[in-house]
Short mmCIF file of C-alpha atoms and ligand atoms in Angstrom, two decimals:
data_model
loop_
_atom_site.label_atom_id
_atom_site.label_comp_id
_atom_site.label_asym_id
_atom_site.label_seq_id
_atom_site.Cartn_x
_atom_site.Cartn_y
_atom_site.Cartn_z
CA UNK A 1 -28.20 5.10 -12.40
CA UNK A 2 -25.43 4.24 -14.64
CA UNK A 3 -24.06 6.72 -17.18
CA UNK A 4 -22.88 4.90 -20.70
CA UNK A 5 -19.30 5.76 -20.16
CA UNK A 6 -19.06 3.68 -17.01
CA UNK A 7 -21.23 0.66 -18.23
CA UNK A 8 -19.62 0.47 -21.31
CA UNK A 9 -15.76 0.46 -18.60
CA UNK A 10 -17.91 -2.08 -16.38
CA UNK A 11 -18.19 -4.41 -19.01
CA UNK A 12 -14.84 -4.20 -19.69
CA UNK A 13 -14.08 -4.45 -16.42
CA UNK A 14 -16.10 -7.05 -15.89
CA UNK A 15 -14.82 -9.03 -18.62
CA UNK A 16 -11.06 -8.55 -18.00
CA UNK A 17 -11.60 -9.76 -14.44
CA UNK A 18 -13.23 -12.82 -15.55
CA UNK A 19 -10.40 -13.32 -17.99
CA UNK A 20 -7.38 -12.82 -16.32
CA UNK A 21 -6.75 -9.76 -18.21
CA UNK A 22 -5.46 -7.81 -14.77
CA UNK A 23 -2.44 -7.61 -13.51
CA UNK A 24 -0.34 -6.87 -10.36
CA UNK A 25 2.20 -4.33 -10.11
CA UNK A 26 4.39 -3.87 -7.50
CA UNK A 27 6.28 -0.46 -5.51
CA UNK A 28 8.90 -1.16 -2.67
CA UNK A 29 8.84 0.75 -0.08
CA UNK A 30 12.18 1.11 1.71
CA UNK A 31 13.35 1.30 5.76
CA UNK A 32 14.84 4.87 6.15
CA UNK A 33 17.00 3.45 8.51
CA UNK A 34 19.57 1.08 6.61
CA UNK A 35 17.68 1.21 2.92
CA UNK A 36 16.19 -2.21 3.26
CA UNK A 37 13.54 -3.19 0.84
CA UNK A 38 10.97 -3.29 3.91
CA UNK A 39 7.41 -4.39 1.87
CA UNK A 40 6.56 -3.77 -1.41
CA UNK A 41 2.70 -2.29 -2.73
CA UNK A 42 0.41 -4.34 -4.73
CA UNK A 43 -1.19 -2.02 -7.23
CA UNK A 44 -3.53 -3.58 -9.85
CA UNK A 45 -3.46 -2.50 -13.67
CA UNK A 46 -5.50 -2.77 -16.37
CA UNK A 47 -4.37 -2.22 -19.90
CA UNK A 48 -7.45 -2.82 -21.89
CA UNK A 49 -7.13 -3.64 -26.24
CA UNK A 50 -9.62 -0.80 -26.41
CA UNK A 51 -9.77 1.59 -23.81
CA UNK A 52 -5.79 1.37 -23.12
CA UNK A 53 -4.50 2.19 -19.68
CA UNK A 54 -7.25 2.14 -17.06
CA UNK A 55 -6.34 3.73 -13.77
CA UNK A 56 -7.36 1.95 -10.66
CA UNK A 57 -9.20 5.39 -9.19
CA UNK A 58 -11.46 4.83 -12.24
CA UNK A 59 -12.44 1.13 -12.25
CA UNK A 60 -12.12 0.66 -8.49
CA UNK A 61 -14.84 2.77 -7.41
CA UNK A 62 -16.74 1.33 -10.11
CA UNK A 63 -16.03 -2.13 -9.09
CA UNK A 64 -17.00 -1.50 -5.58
CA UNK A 65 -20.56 0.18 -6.55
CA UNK A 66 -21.45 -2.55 -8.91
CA UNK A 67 -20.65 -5.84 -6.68
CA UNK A 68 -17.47 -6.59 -8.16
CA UNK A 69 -15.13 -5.46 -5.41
CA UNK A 70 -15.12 -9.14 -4.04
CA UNK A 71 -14.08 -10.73 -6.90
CA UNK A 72 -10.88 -8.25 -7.40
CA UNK A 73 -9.71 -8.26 -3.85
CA UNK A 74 -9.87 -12.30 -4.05
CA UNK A 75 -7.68 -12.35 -7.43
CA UNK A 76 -5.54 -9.53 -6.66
CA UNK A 77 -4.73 -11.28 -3.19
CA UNK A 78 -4.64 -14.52 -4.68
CA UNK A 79 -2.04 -13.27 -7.30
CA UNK A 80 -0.10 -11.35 -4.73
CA UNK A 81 0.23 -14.08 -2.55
CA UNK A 82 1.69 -16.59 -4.99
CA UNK A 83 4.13 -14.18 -6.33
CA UNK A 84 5.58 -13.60 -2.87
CA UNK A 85 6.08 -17.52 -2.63
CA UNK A 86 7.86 -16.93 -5.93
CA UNK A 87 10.37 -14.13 -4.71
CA UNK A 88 10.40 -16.54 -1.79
CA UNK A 89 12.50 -19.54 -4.07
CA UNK A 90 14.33 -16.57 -5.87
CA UNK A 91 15.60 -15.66 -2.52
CA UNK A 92 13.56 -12.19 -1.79
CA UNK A 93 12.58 -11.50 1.43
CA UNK A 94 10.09 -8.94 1.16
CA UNK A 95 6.11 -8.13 3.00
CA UNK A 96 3.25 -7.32 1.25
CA UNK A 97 0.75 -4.25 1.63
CA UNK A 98 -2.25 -4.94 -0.22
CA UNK A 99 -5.09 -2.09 -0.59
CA UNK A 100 -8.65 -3.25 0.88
CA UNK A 101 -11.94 -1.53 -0.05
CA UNK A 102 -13.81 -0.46 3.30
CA UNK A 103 -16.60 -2.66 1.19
CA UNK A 104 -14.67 -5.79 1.64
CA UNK A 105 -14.20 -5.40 5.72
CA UNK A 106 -18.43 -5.72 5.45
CA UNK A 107 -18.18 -9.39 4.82
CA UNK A 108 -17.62 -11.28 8.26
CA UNK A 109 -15.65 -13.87 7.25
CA UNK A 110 -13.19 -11.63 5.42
CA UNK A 111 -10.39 -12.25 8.16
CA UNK A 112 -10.74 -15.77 8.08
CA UNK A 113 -11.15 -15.98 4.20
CA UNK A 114 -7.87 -13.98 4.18
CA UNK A 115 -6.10 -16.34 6.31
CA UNK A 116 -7.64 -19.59 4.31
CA UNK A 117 -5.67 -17.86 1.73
CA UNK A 118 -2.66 -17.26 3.56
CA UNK A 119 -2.17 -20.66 4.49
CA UNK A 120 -3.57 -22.62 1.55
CA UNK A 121 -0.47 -20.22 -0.47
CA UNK A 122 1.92 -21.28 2.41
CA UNK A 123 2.45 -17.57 3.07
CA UNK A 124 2.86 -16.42 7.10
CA UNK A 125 0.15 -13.92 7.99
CA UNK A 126 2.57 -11.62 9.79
CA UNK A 127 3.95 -11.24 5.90
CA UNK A 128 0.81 -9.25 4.94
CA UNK A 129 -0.10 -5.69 5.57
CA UNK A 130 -3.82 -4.57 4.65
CA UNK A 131 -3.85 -0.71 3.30
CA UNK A 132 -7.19 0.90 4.50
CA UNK A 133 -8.79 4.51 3.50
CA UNK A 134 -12.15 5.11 5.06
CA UNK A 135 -14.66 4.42 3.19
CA UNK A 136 -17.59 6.70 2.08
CA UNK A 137 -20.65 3.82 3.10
CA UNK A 138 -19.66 3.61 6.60
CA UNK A 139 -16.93 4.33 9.51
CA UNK A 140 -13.91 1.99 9.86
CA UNK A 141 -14.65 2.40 13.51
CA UNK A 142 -17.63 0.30 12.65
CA UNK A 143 -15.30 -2.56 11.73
CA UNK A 144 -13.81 -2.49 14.89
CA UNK A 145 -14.24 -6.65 15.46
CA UNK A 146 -13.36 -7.38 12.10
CA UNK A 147 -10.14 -5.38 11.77
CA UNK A 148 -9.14 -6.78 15.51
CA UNK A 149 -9.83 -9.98 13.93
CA UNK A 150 -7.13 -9.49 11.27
CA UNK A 151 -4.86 -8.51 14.24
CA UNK A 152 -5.45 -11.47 16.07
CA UNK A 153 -4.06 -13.25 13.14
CA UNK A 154 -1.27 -11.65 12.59
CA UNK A 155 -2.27 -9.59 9.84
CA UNK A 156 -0.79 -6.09 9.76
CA UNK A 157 -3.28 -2.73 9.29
CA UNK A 158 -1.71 0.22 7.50
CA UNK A 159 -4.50 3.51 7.71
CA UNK A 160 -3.95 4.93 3.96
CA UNK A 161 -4.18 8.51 2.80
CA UNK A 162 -4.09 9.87 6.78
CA UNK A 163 -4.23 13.47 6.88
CA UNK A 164 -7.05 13.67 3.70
CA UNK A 165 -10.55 12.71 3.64
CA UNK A 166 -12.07 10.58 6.13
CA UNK A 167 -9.14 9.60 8.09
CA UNK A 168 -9.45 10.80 11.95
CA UNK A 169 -7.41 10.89 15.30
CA UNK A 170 -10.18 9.11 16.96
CA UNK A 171 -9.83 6.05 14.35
CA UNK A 172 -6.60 6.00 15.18
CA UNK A 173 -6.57 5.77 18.97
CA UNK A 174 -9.28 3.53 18.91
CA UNK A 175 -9.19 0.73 16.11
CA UNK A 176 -5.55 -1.58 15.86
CA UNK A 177 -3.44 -0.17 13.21
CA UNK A 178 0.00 -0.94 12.86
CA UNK A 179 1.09 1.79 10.64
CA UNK A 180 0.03 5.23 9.42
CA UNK A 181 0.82 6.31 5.91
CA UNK A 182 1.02 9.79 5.30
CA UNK A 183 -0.53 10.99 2.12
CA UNK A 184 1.75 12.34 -0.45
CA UNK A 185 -0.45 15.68 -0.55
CA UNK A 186 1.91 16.79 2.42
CA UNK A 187 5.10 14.90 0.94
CA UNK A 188 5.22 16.61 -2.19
CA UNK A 189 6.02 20.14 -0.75
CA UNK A 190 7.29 19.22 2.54
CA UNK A 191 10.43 20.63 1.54
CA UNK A 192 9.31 24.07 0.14
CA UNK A 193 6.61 24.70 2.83
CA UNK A 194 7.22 25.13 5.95
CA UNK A 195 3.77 24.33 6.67
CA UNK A 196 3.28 20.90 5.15
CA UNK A 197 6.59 19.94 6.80
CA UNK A 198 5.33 21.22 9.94
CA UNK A 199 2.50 18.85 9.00
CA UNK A 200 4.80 15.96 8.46
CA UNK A 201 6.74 16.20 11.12
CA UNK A 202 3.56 15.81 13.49
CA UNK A 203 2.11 13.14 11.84
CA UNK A 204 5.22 11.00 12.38
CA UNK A 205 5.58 12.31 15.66
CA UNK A 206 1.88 11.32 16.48
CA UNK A 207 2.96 7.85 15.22
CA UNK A 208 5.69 7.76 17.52
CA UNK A 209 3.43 8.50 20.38
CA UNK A 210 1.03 5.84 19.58
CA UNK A 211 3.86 3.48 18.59
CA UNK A 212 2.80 3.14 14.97
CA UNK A 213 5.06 2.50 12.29
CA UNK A 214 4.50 5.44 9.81
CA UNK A 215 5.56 5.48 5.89
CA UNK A 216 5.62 8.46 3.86
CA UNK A 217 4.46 8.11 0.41
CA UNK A 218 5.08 10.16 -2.69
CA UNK A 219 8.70 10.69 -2.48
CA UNK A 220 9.84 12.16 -5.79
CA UNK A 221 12.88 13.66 -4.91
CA UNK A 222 15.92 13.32 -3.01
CA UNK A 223 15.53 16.23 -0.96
CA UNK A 224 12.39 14.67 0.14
CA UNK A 225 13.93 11.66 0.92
CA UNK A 226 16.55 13.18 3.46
CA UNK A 227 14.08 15.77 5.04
CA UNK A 228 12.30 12.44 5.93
CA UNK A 229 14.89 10.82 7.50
CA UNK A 230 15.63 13.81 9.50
CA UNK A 231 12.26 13.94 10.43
CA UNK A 232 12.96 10.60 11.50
CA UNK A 233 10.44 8.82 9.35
CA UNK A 234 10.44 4.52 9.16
CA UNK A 235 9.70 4.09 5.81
CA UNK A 236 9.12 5.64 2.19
CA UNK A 237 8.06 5.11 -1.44
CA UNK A 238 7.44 7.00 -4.27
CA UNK A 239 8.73 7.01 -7.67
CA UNK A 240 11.87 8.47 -6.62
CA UNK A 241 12.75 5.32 -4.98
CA UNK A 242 10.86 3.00 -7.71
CA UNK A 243 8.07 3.44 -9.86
CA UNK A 244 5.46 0.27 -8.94
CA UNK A 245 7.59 -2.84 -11.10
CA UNK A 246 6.57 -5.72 -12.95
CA UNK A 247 7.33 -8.75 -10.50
CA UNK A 248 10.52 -10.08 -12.43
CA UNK A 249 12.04 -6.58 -11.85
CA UNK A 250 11.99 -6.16 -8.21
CA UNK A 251 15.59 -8.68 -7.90
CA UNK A 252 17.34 -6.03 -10.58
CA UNK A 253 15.50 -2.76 -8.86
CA UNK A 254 16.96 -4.14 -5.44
CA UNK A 255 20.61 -4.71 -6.74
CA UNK A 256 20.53 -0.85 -8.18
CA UNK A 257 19.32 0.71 -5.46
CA UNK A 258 21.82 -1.14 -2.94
CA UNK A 259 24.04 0.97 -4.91
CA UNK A 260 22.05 3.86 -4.97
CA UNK A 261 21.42 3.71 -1.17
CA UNK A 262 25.38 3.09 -0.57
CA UNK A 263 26.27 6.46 -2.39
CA UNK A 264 23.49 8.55 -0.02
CA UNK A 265 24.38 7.48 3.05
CA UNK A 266 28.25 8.52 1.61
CA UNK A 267 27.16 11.89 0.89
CA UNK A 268 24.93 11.93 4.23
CA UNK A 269 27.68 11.42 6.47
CA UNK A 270 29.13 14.50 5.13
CA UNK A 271 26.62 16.29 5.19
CA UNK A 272 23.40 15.22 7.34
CA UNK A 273 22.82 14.10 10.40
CA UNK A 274 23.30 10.16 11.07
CA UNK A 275 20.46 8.60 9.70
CA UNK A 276 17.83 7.76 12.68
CA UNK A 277 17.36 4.09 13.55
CA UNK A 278 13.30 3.30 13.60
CA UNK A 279 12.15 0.89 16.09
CA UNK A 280 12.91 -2.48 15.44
CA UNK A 281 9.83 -3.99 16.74
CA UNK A 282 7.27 -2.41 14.58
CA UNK A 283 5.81 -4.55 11.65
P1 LIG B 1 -2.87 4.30 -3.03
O1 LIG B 1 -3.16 3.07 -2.22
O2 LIG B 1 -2.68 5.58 -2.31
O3 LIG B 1 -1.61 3.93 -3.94
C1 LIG B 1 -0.57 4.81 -4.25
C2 LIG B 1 -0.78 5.42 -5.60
O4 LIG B 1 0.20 6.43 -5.79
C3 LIG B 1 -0.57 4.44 -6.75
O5 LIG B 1 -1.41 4.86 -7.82
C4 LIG B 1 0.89 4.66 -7.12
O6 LIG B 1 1.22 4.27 -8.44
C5 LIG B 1 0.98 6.17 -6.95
N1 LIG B 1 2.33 6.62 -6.63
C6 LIG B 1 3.33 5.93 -6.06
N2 LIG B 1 4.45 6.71 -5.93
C7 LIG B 1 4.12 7.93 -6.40
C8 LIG B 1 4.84 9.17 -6.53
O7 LIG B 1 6.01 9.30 -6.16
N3 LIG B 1 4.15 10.22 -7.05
C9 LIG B 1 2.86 10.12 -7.46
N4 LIG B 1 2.29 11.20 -7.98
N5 LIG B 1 2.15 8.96 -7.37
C10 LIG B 1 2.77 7.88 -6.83
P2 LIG B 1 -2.33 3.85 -8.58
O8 LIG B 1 -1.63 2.54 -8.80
O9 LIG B 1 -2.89 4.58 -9.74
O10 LIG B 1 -3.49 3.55 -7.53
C11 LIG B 1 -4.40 4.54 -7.16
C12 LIG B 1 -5.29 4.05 -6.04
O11 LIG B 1 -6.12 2.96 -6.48
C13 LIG B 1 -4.49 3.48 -4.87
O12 LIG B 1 -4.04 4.55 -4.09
C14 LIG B 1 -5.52 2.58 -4.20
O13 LIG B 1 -6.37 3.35 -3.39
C15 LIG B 1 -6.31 2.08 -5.40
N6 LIG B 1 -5.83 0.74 -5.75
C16 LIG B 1 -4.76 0.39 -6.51
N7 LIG B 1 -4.67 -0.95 -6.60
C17 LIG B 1 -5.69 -1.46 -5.86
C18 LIG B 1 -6.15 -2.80 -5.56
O14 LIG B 1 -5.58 -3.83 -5.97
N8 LIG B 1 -7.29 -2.91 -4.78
C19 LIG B 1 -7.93 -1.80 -4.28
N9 LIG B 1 -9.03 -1.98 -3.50
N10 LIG B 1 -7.54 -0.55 -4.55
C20 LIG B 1 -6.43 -0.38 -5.33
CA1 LIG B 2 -2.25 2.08 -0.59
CA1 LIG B 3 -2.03 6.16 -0.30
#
């Protein structure tokens, strides 16, 4: 059953979908080691005449109980893809992470549908980093070919959210991610409790351990942004660092926070510890 509030957003959904009324946003995410712009988040938006701004933990959900998760992931992927080949030519050199409904991993050709993509856009798997939360419907650990597929290509696997909801240690010993992001429930008082940076600290030790590159999310200040690279953390966002950008804005964001970056690491060296260097080999 379908209340009237959501069928009269489905419709709109639907119809904004259909007529490229969506569009991509995009948050960098930085290397806590030298500042690099490491990958940058595809979020969608949709800013409907009508119903104004939509947020995606309204319409996603909605799109993946009515059959329309398909179609977003394909355009939002789609779109992603060609807008790296356009920071490409403009001389960006950035990854993607791209969210993926549970839903999607249920189709057995996904990996190979993904890498059609990949190639027919001219853009190198090993560029591409899928985002997954567990999904209510069923375990990731049920994906287990079809995420080892996406390895196999070259395709990177982020685990989303870890530490809330569904997310488990068991997932992660067992299925082939390549990085663990930790949700920004823990970031966000990390540096007033002593228990949530307790928490923290684990989780990127536990990525350490199982040689997982791990990304803290939610950084909205700068104190949280230097307790995580004492912590020793590879990689952060948040709206500290940059809010998600429209695509032309990522070249300007990247020129201001070189400068940004330039004047923390001055005031880190006289006050912090060195800044610690993450492994090199992890995607
Ligand atoms: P997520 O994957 O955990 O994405 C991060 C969310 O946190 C984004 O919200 C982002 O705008 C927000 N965020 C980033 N930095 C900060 C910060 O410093 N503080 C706070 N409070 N929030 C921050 P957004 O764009 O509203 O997306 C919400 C969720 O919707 C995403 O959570 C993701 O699960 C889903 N989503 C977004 N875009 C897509 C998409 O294209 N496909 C799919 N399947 N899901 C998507
Ligand atoms: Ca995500
Ligand atoms: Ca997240």
């Amino acid at each position: 059953m379908i209340n009237q509030a959501d069928l009269g957003l489905l419709d709109g959904f639907e119809r904004a979908l259909i007529n490229h009324r969506l569009n991509m946003v995009y948050q960098p995410k930085i290397a806590l080691a030298d500042g690099q712009l490491k990958r940058v988040e595809a979020l969608v938006r949709w800013d409907d005449p009508k119903l104004g701004k939509v947020p995606p933990s309204r319409f996603v959900p909605l799109a993946e109980r009515h059959g329309l998760i398909d179609q977003l992931t394909q355009w939002g992927l789609r779109t992603t893809l060609r807008q790296w080949i356009e920071w490409r030519d403009q001389g960006v050199d950035t990854c993607i992470a791209f969210n993926i409904s549970a839903l999607s991993l249920e189709q057995l050709d996904f990996p190979d549908l993904v890498e059609r993509m990949c190639r027919a856009l001219d853009v190198p798997t090993d560029r591409l980093v899928l985002e997954l939360t567990e999904g209510s419907t069923q375990p990731l650990i049920k994906l287990m070919d079809t995420l080892t597929r996406f390895r196999i290509k070259g395709i990177g696997l982020a685990m989303d959210d870890f530490g809330v909801g569904y997310s488990t240690l068991m997932q992660l010993r067992q299925l082939p991610f390549t990085e663990l992001k930790i949700d920004r429930f823990f970031v966000d008082d990390a540096v007033t409790s002593a228990d949530s940076r307790a928490i923290v600290a684990s989780i990127i030790q536990l990525a350490r351990s199982l040689d997982l590159s791990v990304t803290a999310e939610g950084v909205e200040t700068e104190a949280q942004l230097h307790l995580l690279c004492d912590l020793g953390c590879d990689v952060a966002q948040g709206y500290w660092i940059a809010e998600p950008l429209e695509p032309e804005l990522l070249g300007q964001w990247q020129s201001d926070w070189a400068k940004r970056w330039a004047a923390l690491s001055k005031g880190r060296g006289r006050t912090s510890r060195p800044v610690p260097v993450a492994a090199g080999s992890r995607n």
